[in-house]
Tab-separated table of C-alpha atoms in Angstrom:
chain	number	residue	atom	x	y	z
U	1	MET	CA	-14.059	0.647	62.975
U	2	PHE	CA	-14.097	3.526	60.231
U	3	ALA	CA	-16.349	3.202	57.358
U	4	SER	CA	-14.925	2.479	54.081
U	5	GLY	CA	-16.174	5.510	52.507
U	6	THR	CA	-14.389	7.386	55.118
U	7	VAL	CA	-11.075	5.485	54.440
U	8	ARG	CA	-11.322	6.190	50.845
U	9	SER	CA	-11.409	9.948	50.952
U	10	GLN	CA	-8.625	10.518	53.314
U	11	SER	CA	-6.435	8.458	51.364
U	12	LYS	CA	-7.622	10.571	48.151
U	13	PHE	CA	-6.602	13.637	50.567
U	14	LEU	CA	-2.881	12.165	51.600
U	15	LEU	CA	-2.425	11.320	47.993
U	16	GLY	CA	-3.024	14.803	46.737
U	17	ALA	CA	-1.055	16.560	49.457
U	18	LEU	CA	1.890	13.840	48.756
U	19	VAL	CA	1.608	14.956	44.713
U	20	ALA	CA	1.304	19.033	45.623
U	21	CYS	CA	4.780	18.193	47.725
U	22	VAL	CA	6.386	16.523	45.181
U	23	PHE	CA	5.609	19.358	42.482
U	24	ALA	CA	6.426	22.309	44.767
U	25	ALA	CA	9.939	20.337	45.326
U	26	ALA	CA	10.733	20.124	41.619
U	27	ALA	CA	9.400	23.800	40.892
U	28	PRO	CA	12.814	26.049	40.554
U	29	ALA	CA	13.441	28.338	43.220
U	30	LYS	CA	12.767	31.954	42.576
U	31	ALA	CA	16.473	33.644	42.237
U	32	ALA	CA	17.232	36.280	44.869
U	33	PRO	CA	17.136	39.802	43.569
U	34	PRO	CA	21.089	41.358	42.864
U	35	ALA	CA	22.973	42.989	45.128
U	36	PRO	CA	22.879	46.748	44.633
U	37	LEU	CA	26.358	48.000	43.282
U	38	PRO	CA	28.524	49.815	45.677
U	39	PHE	CA	28.196	53.434	45.705
U	40	PRO	CA	29.627	55.930	44.485
U	41	PHE	CA	30.675	53.253	41.768
U	42	LEU	CA	34.123	54.810	41.592
U	43	LEU	CA	33.547	57.750	39.279
U	44	PRO	CA	34.490	61.156	39.534
U	45	PRO	CA	32.169	63.172	41.329
U	46	VAL	CA	30.386	65.031	38.457
U	47	ALA	CA	30.683	68.488	40.322
U	48	SER	CA	34.578	68.444	40.041
U	49	TYR	CA	34.964	66.956	36.876
U	50	GLU	CA	35.909	69.105	33.785
U	51	PRO	CA	36.848	67.928	30.767
U	52	PRO	CA	40.919	67.658	29.977
U	53	GLY	CA	42.224	71.105	28.698
U	54	LEU	CA	39.338	72.954	30.103
U	55	ALA	CA	40.665	73.087	33.387
U	56	PRO	CA	41.838	76.692	34.703
U	57	GLN	CA	45.682	76.840	34.748
U	58	THR	CA	47.529	79.087	37.637
U	59	ILE	CA	50.625	80.222	37.501
U	60	ASN	CA	52.382	80.735	40.799
U	61	PRO	CA	55.283	83.815	40.168
U	62	ARG	CA	58.415	82.382	41.808
U	63	GLU	CA	59.104	83.951	45.124
U	64	ASP	CA	62.220	82.038	45.756
U	65	GLU	CA	65.471	81.881	42.992
U	66	ALA	CA	67.516	80.309	46.086
U	67	SER	CA	67.799	77.020	44.032
U	68	ALA	CA	69.011	79.218	41.017
U	69	TYR	CA	71.115	81.423	42.929
U	70	GLU	CA	73.220	81.145	46.345
U	71	LEU	CA	74.072	84.389	47.606
U	72	PRO	CA	77.542	84.762	49.102
U	73	ALA	CA	77.595	83.893	52.914
U	74	ARG	CA	77.989	87.790	53.739
U	75	LEU	CA	74.974	89.124	51.648
U	76	ARG	CA	72.316	86.340	52.942
U	77	ARG	CA	69.660	87.417	55.692
U	78	GLN	CA	70.982	87.092	59.456
U	79	VAL	CA	70.783	88.852	62.918
U	80	VAL	CA	73.535	90.963	63.705
U	81	SER	CA	74.689	92.956	66.600
U	82	TYR	CA	73.962	96.720	65.724
U	83	ALA	CA	74.471	99.277	67.971
U	84	THR	CA	71.876	102.334	67.180
U	85	ARG	CA	69.719	105.055	68.656
U	86	GLU	CA	67.223	104.467	66.044
U	87	ALA	CA	63.688	102.943	67.255
U	88	PRO	CA	62.970	99.475	66.266
U	89	GLY	CA	61.389	99.315	62.548
U	90	THR	CA	63.773	101.889	61.235
U	91	VAL	CA	65.520	100.970	58.420
U	92	VAL	CA	68.705	101.888	57.606
U	93	ILE	CA	70.660	101.412	54.246
U	94	ASP	CA	74.244	101.203	54.441
U	95	THR	CA	75.049	102.074	50.758
U	96	PRO	CA	78.954	101.560	50.590
U	97	ASN	CA	78.760	98.560	52.240
U	98	LYS	CA	75.700	97.505	50.238
U	99	TYR	CA	73.682	95.980	53.044
U	100	LEU	CA	70.229	97.037	54.690
U	101	TYR	CA	69.585	97.001	58.431
U	102	TYR	CA	65.914	96.651	59.906
U	103	VAL	CA	66.350	97.486	63.294
U	104	LEU	CA	65.294	94.798	66.047
U	105	GLY	CA	66.120	96.824	69.142
U	106	ASN	CA	68.196	95.360	71.984
U	107	GLY	CA	71.509	96.029	70.097
U	108	GLN	CA	70.249	93.821	67.162
U	109	ALA	CA	69.218	94.096	63.306
U	110	MET	CA	68.279	92.075	60.623
U	111	ARG	CA	70.517	92.566	57.764
U	112	TYR	CA	70.034	91.904	54.204
U	113	GLY	CA	72.370	91.882	51.313
U	114	ILE	CA	71.115	94.618	48.597
U	115	GLY	CA	72.174	96.213	45.344
U	116	VAL	CA	72.846	99.661	45.248
U	117	GLY	CA	72.568	102.870	42.407
U	118	ARG	CA	75.469	102.576	39.981
U	119	ASP	CA	78.002	105.171	39.791
U	120	GLY	CA	76.022	108.741	39.539
U	121	PHE	CA	72.859	107.436	40.644
U	122	THR	CA	73.484	107.006	44.553
U	123	TRP	CA	71.656	109.114	46.970
U	124	SER	CA	71.285	109.737	50.473
U	125	GLY	CA	68.815	111.142	52.958
U	126	VAL	CA	65.819	110.422	55.101
U	127	GLN	CA	62.583	109.154	54.210
U	128	SER	CA	59.383	107.128	55.100
U	129	VAL	CA	57.284	104.231	53.781
U	130	THR	CA	54.404	105.743	52.304
U	131	LYS	CA	53.245	102.498	50.410
U	132	LYS	CA	53.607	99.028	50.074
U	133	ALA	CA	52.835	96.628	47.231
U	134	GLU	CA	52.689	92.922	46.468
U	135	TRP	CA	54.170	91.929	42.790
U	136	PRO	CA	53.595	95.786	42.094
U	137	ASP	CA	53.446	96.982	38.359
U	138	TRP	CA	56.254	98.938	37.063
U	139	THR	CA	55.901	102.389	35.378
U	140	PRO	CA	59.396	103.585	34.488
U	141	PRO	CA	59.373	107.588	35.577
U	142	PRO	CA	60.316	109.661	32.768
U	143	GLU	CA	63.789	110.567	33.515
U	144	MET	CA	64.463	106.938	32.973
U	145	ILE	CA	62.861	106.904	29.618
U	146	ALA	CA	64.609	109.727	28.893
U	147	ARG	CA	67.766	107.713	29.253
U	148	GLN	CA	66.888	104.120	27.917
U	149	PRO	CA	64.232	104.858	25.878
U	150	TYR	CA	63.831	101.184	25.068
U	151	LEU	CA	61.899	100.480	28.277
U	152	PRO	CA	58.391	99.664	28.356
U	153	ARG	CA	56.212	102.698	29.650
U	154	HIS	CA	54.443	100.061	31.732
U	155	MET	CA	54.595	96.304	32.782
U	156	ALA	CA	51.921	94.543	34.894
U	157	GLY	CA	53.342	92.907	38.208
U	158	GLY	CA	54.898	89.360	37.791
U	159	PRO	CA	57.748	87.393	37.904
U	160	GLY	CA	59.156	89.015	34.922
U	161	ASN	CA	58.854	92.269	36.547
U	162	PRO	CA	62.148	94.370	37.426
U	163	LEU	CA	60.575	95.634	40.554
U	164	GLY	CA	59.980	91.585	41.960
U	165	ALA	CA	57.778	90.144	44.349
U	166	ARG	CA	57.196	93.273	46.835
U	167	ALA	CA	57.965	97.002	46.951
U	168	MET	CA	58.215	99.836	49.511
U	169	TYR	CA	57.767	103.183	48.119
U	170	LEU	CA	59.934	105.958	49.569
U	171	GLY	CA	58.138	109.022	50.394
U	172	GLY	CA	57.076	111.196	47.214
U	173	THR	CA	60.502	110.087	45.340
U	174	VAL	CA	60.911	107.640	42.315
U	175	TYR	CA	62.683	105.420	44.719
U	176	ARG	CA	61.966	101.968	46.037
U	177	ILE	CA	63.125	99.051	47.881
U	178	HIS	CA	62.114	96.186	46.070
U	179	GLY	CA	62.806	92.643	44.913
U	180	THR	CA	64.294	91.422	41.786
U	181	ASN	CA	64.257	88.815	39.246
U	182	ALA	CA	68.015	89.230	38.586
U	183	PRO	CA	69.630	87.767	42.475
U	184	GLU	CA	72.923	87.831	40.799
U	185	THR	CA	73.074	91.713	40.933
U	186	ILE	CA	72.832	91.812	45.094
U	187	GLY	CA	75.882	93.250	46.229
U	188	THR	CA	76.559	95.624	43.034
U	189	HIS	CA	76.102	98.877	42.180
U	190	VAL	CA	73.323	98.289	39.225
U	191	SER	CA	69.939	100.333	40.081
U	192	SER	CA	69.121	104.062	39.136
U	193	GLY	CA	68.795	104.690	42.493
U	194	CYS	CA	66.473	102.134	43.871
U	195	ILE	CA	67.398	99.503	46.784
U	196	ARG	CA	67.072	95.885	45.848
U	197	LEU	CA	66.894	92.725	47.473
U	198	THR	CA	66.096	88.913	46.331
U	199	ASN	CA	62.644	88.138	46.183
U	200	GLN	CA	63.042	85.833	49.071
U	201	ASP	CA	64.468	88.599	51.579
U	202	VAL	CA	62.186	91.429	50.309
U	203	ILE	CA	59.418	89.236	51.234
U	204	ASP	CA	60.810	89.226	54.766
U	205	LEU	CA	61.178	92.741	54.757
U	206	TYR	CA	57.839	93.328	53.480
U	207	SER	CA	56.304	91.490	56.420
U	208	ARG	CA	58.311	93.544	59.004
U	209	VAL	CA	57.952	96.730	57.543
U	210	ASN	CA	54.817	99.329	58.444
U	211	VAL	CA	53.714	102.056	56.335
U	212	GLY	CA	55.330	105.138	57.886
U	213	ALA	CA	58.487	103.351	58.843
U	214	LYS	CA	61.580	105.491	58.702
U	215	VAL	CA	64.335	104.675	56.293
U	216	ILE	CA	67.546	106.020	56.682
U	217	VAL	CA	69.835	106.304	53.331
U	218	LEU	CA	73.301	106.372	54.118
U	219	PRO	CA	75.994	108.342	51.693
U	220	MET	CA	78.886	106.413	49.672
U	221	GLU	CA	81.181	108.422	52.230
U	222	ARG	CA	79.703	106.887	55.288
U	223	ARG	CA	79.937	103.500	56.317
U	224	ALA	CA	77.834	102.097	58.635
U	225	ASP	CA	78.624	99.814	61.648
U	226	LEU	CA	79.019	96.264	59.794
U	227	GLY	CA	77.295	94.382	62.591
U	228	ARG	CA	78.296	91.318	63.747
U	229	VAL	CA	76.492	87.977	63.352
U	230	THR	CA	74.644	86.731	66.378
U	231	ARG	CA	72.275	84.144	64.690
């Protein structure tokens, strides 16, 4: 048998444990910490953010006027049959027919429609490409200013520049093969002796022609082989 004092001590211990459990159960549970917000919080990265109205603006000069003007079929860039003794890479300008041929070799050439010098300003001869320029500046020569004193003395390159998107300079002359911001003038006698192509075509020609390339300009009274379209 257990002593009565021992029984009373054990009863007190059990009673105390029971009370502690009741208070523990009644105490509110500690709230779990809040879940972290997702990163990057859907905000624009600071490094790439610029206040409205302060971001730099880029103006891309228009190089393709096809949406504004469509050349007649015969003046569109195309590969044609072209019999010549000239080496591939040679440029032949058929002034009377208003074509420029870039000799490909194997009896073929790339043919472009061009604008040529107006009456009294056509010329002929053999030159070479001495310089190439993208979106060239324009400085009218003194003789042109004498004829047209209203012309600017200098104009920076760009979509409003008469030389267009590309220019290839011919020898030590004032003449160039260049683009134009007036594609409707292709196929006409319009210039002061320069040869003009659409911006789209002059960009293509520019990519093919090397500095040093031979350029043959035929006179008005001579007609080159018109060339038969091959594709």
